[in-house]
Coordinates of C-alpha atoms in Angstrom, one line a residue:
X259 CA -84.6 -73.8 -41.4
X260 CA -83.5 -77.4 -42.6
X261 CA -81.0 -78.4 -45.2
X262 CA -81.3 -81.0 -47.8
X263 CA -79.7 -83.7 -45.7
X264 CA -82.1 -83.1 -43.2
X265 CA -85.0 -83.5 -45.4
X266 CA -83.6 -86.8 -46.6
X267 CA -83.1 -88.1 -43.2
X268 CA -86.6 -87.3 -42.2
X269 CA -87.9 -88.4 -45.7
X270 CA -89.7 -85.0 -46.4
X271 CA -90.4 -83.6 -49.7
X272 CA -90.0 -79.9 -48.6
X273 CA -89.0 -77.8 -45.7
X274 CA -92.9 -77.1 -45.2
X275 CA -93.3 -80.8 -44.2
X276 CA -90.8 -80.3 -41.2
X277 CA -91.2 -76.5 -40.1
X278 CA -93.0 -76.0 -36.9
X279 CA -92.7 -79.5 -35.8
X280 CA -90.8 -80.7 -32.8
X281 CA -88.5 -83.6 -32.5
X282 CA -91.2 -85.2 -30.0
X283 CA -93.6 -85.2 -33.0
X284 CA -91.5 -87.8 -34.5
X285 CA -90.7 -89.9 -31.4
X286 CA -92.4 -93.3 -31.0
X287 CA -94.4 -93.4 -27.7
X288 CA -91.7 -95.5 -26.1
X289 CA -89.0 -93.1 -26.6
X290 CA -90.6 -89.8 -25.7
X291 CA -88.8 -89.5 -22.6
X292 CA -85.3 -89.2 -24.0
X293 CA -86.8 -86.8 -26.5
X294 CA -88.2 -84.7 -23.7
X295 CA -84.8 -84.8 -22.0
X296 CA -83.5 -82.1 -24.5
X297 CA -85.2 -79.6 -22.5
X298 CA -84.6 -75.9 -22.5
X299 CA -83.2 -76.0 -19.0
X300 CA -80.4 -78.3 -20.1
X301 CA -79.7 -76.2 -23.2
X302 CA -79.7 -73.1 -21.0
X303 CA -76.3 -74.2 -19.4
X304 CA -74.8 -73.0 -22.8
X305 CA -73.2 -76.4 -23.4
X306 CA -73.7 -78.7 -26.3
X307 CA -76.4 -81.1 -25.4
X308 CA -75.8 -84.5 -27.1
X309 CA -78.6 -87.0 -27.5
X310 CA -78.9 -90.2 -29.4
X311 CA -82.9 -90.8 -30.3
X312 CA -84.9 -93.1 -32.1
X313 CA -87.5 -91.2 -34.4
X314 CA -89.9 -92.2 -37.1
X315 CA -89.4 -90.4 -40.5
X316 CA -92.5 -89.0 -42.3
X317 CA -92.6 -92.2 -44.3
X318 CA -92.9 -94.3 -41.1
X319 CA -89.3 -95.6 -41.2
X320 CA -87.4 -95.8 -37.9
X321 CA -84.2 -93.8 -37.8
X322 CA -81.5 -93.5 -35.2
X323 CA -80.2 -89.9 -35.0
X324 CA -77.3 -88.3 -33.0
X325 CA -78.4 -84.8 -32.2
X326 CA -76.0 -82.1 -30.9
X327 CA -77.8 -79.0 -29.9
X328 CA -77.0 -75.7 -28.6
X329 CA -79.0 -72.6 -27.5
X330 CA -78.2 -69.5 -29.6
X331 CA -78.7 -66.6 -27.3
X332 CA -79.9 -65.8 -23.7
X333 CA -83.5 -65.0 -23.9
X334 CA -86.4 -67.5 -23.9
X335 CA -87.0 -66.7 -27.6
X336 CA -83.5 -67.9 -28.6
X337 CA -83.2 -70.4 -31.3
X338 CA -81.7 -73.8 -31.1
X339 CA -79.0 -75.0 -33.4
X340 CA -79.0 -78.7 -33.8
X341 CA -76.7 -80.8 -36.0
X342 CA -78.3 -84.0 -36.7
X343 CA -76.3 -87.1 -37.9
X344 CA -78.2 -90.1 -39.0
X345 CA -76.8 -93.2 -37.0
X346 CA -79.3 -95.7 -38.4
X347 CA -76.8 -97.7 -40.3
X348 CA -74.1 -97.8 -37.6
X349 CA -77.1 -99.0 -35.1
X350 CA -78.0 -101.7 -37.8
X351 CA -74.5 -102.8 -37.9
X352 CA -74.1 -103.0 -34.2
X353 CA -77.1 -105.0 -33.9
X354 CA -76.0 -107.2 -36.7
X355 CA -72.7 -107.7 -35.0
X356 CA -74.3 -108.5 -31.7
X357 CA -76.5 -111.1 -33.4
X358 CA -73.5 -112.7 -35.0
X359 CA -71.5 -112.7 -31.9
X360 CA -74.5 -114.5 -30.3
X361 CA -74.6 -116.9 -32.9
X362 CA -70.9 -117.5 -32.8
X363 CA -71.2 -118.2 -29.0
X364 CA -73.9 -120.7 -29.5
X365 CA -71.9 -122.4 -32.3
X366 CA -68.8 -122.7 -30.1
X367 CA -70.8 -124.0 -27.0
X368 CA -72.3 -126.7 -29.3
X369 CA -68.7 -127.6 -30.5
X370 CA -67.4 -127.6 -27.1
X371 CA -70.3 -130.0 -26.1
X372 CA -69.7 -132.2 -29.0
X373 CA -65.9 -132.3 -28.1
X374 CA -66.9 -133.1 -24.4
X375 CA -69.3 -135.8 -25.4
X376 CA -66.8 -137.4 -27.7
X377 CA -64.0 -137.4 -25.0
X378 CA -66.5 -138.7 -22.5
X379 CA -67.5 -141.6 -24.9
X380 CA -63.7 -142.5 -25.4
X381 CA -63.0 -142.4 -21.7
X382 CA -65.9 -144.5 -20.8
X383 CA -65.4 -147.0 -23.7
X384 CA -62.0 -148.1 -22.5
X385 CA -63.1 -149.5 -19.1
X386 CA -66.3 -151.1 -20.6
X387 CA -64.4 -152.7 -23.3
X388 CA -61.9 -154.2 -20.6
X389 CA -65.0 -155.2 -18.5
X390 CA -66.5 -156.9 -21.6
X391 CA -63.3 -158.7 -22.3
X392 CA -62.9 -159.8 -18.7
X393 CA -66.5 -161.2 -18.6
X394 CA -66.2 -163.0 -21.8
X395 CA -62.9 -164.5 -21.0
X396 CA -64.2 -165.7 -17.6
X397 CA -67.3 -167.2 -19.3
X398 CA -65.3 -169.1 -21.6
X399 CA -63.1 -170.5 -18.9
X400 CA -66.0 -171.5 -16.9
X401 CA -67.8 -173.1 -19.9
X402 CA -64.4 -175.2 -20.6
X403 CA -64.2 -176.2 -17.0
X404 CA -60.8 -174.5 -16.5
X405 CA -61.9 -171.8 -14.1
X406 CA -60.9 -171.8 -10.7
X407 CA -62.3 -169.6 -7.8
X408 CA -58.9 -167.7 -7.7
X409 CA -59.2 -167.1 -11.3
X410 CA -62.8 -165.8 -11.1
X411 CA -61.8 -163.8 -8.0
X412 CA -59.1 -162.2 -10.0
X413 CA -61.2 -161.4 -13.0
X414 CA -63.8 -159.8 -10.7
X415 CA -61.1 -157.7 -9.0
X416 CA -60.0 -156.5 -12.6
X417 CA -63.7 -155.8 -13.5
X418 CA -64.0 -153.6 -10.2
X419 CA -60.9 -151.6 -11.2
X420 CA -62.4 -150.8 -14.7
X421 CA -65.7 -149.9 -12.9
X422 CA -63.8 -147.7 -10.7
X423 CA -62.0 -146.2 -13.6
X424 CA -65.4 -145.4 -15.4
X425 CA -66.9 -144.0 -12.0
X426 CA -63.7 -141.7 -11.7
X427 CA -64.2 -140.4 -15.3
X428 CA -67.8 -139.5 -14.4
X429 CA -66.8 -137.9 -11.1
X430 CA -64.2 -135.9 -12.8
X431 CA -66.4 -134.7 -15.6
X432 CA -69.3 -133.7 -12.8

């Protein structure tokens, strides 16, 4: 027997479309093992056997079903009572959530990378601007003839300090 909700889940027109068929008849080839897992030996324990399976409806649509089955009786001819809940929408929602979380993680990594690049550019720009100013000042003093060896030595020392500052920034970033 099958109720109207079961007919709707499996996209059947009538009970006749489903009667006499086994769940494995609706399983895609890659999910036959979990369907076979609902074996009579497991049901014979007298406990409810719960499975979540992907099946193909009569119209070819993939559905995720939660199936709770129990064996009614002790003999081999006993019937199996199954309560089937369509979990397709929940599975789609979970998949969409996972996709959105992955996209959010990508966006966050991109933002972090942008912030790091901006910070690095700022940290390197400071010593490079100082080096540029020292070199320009030294060049102007050399051109004017007012530059002594001591002045030149001092400026080169300041350039070296700024180079070490830039190297320190890169080392810290690494």
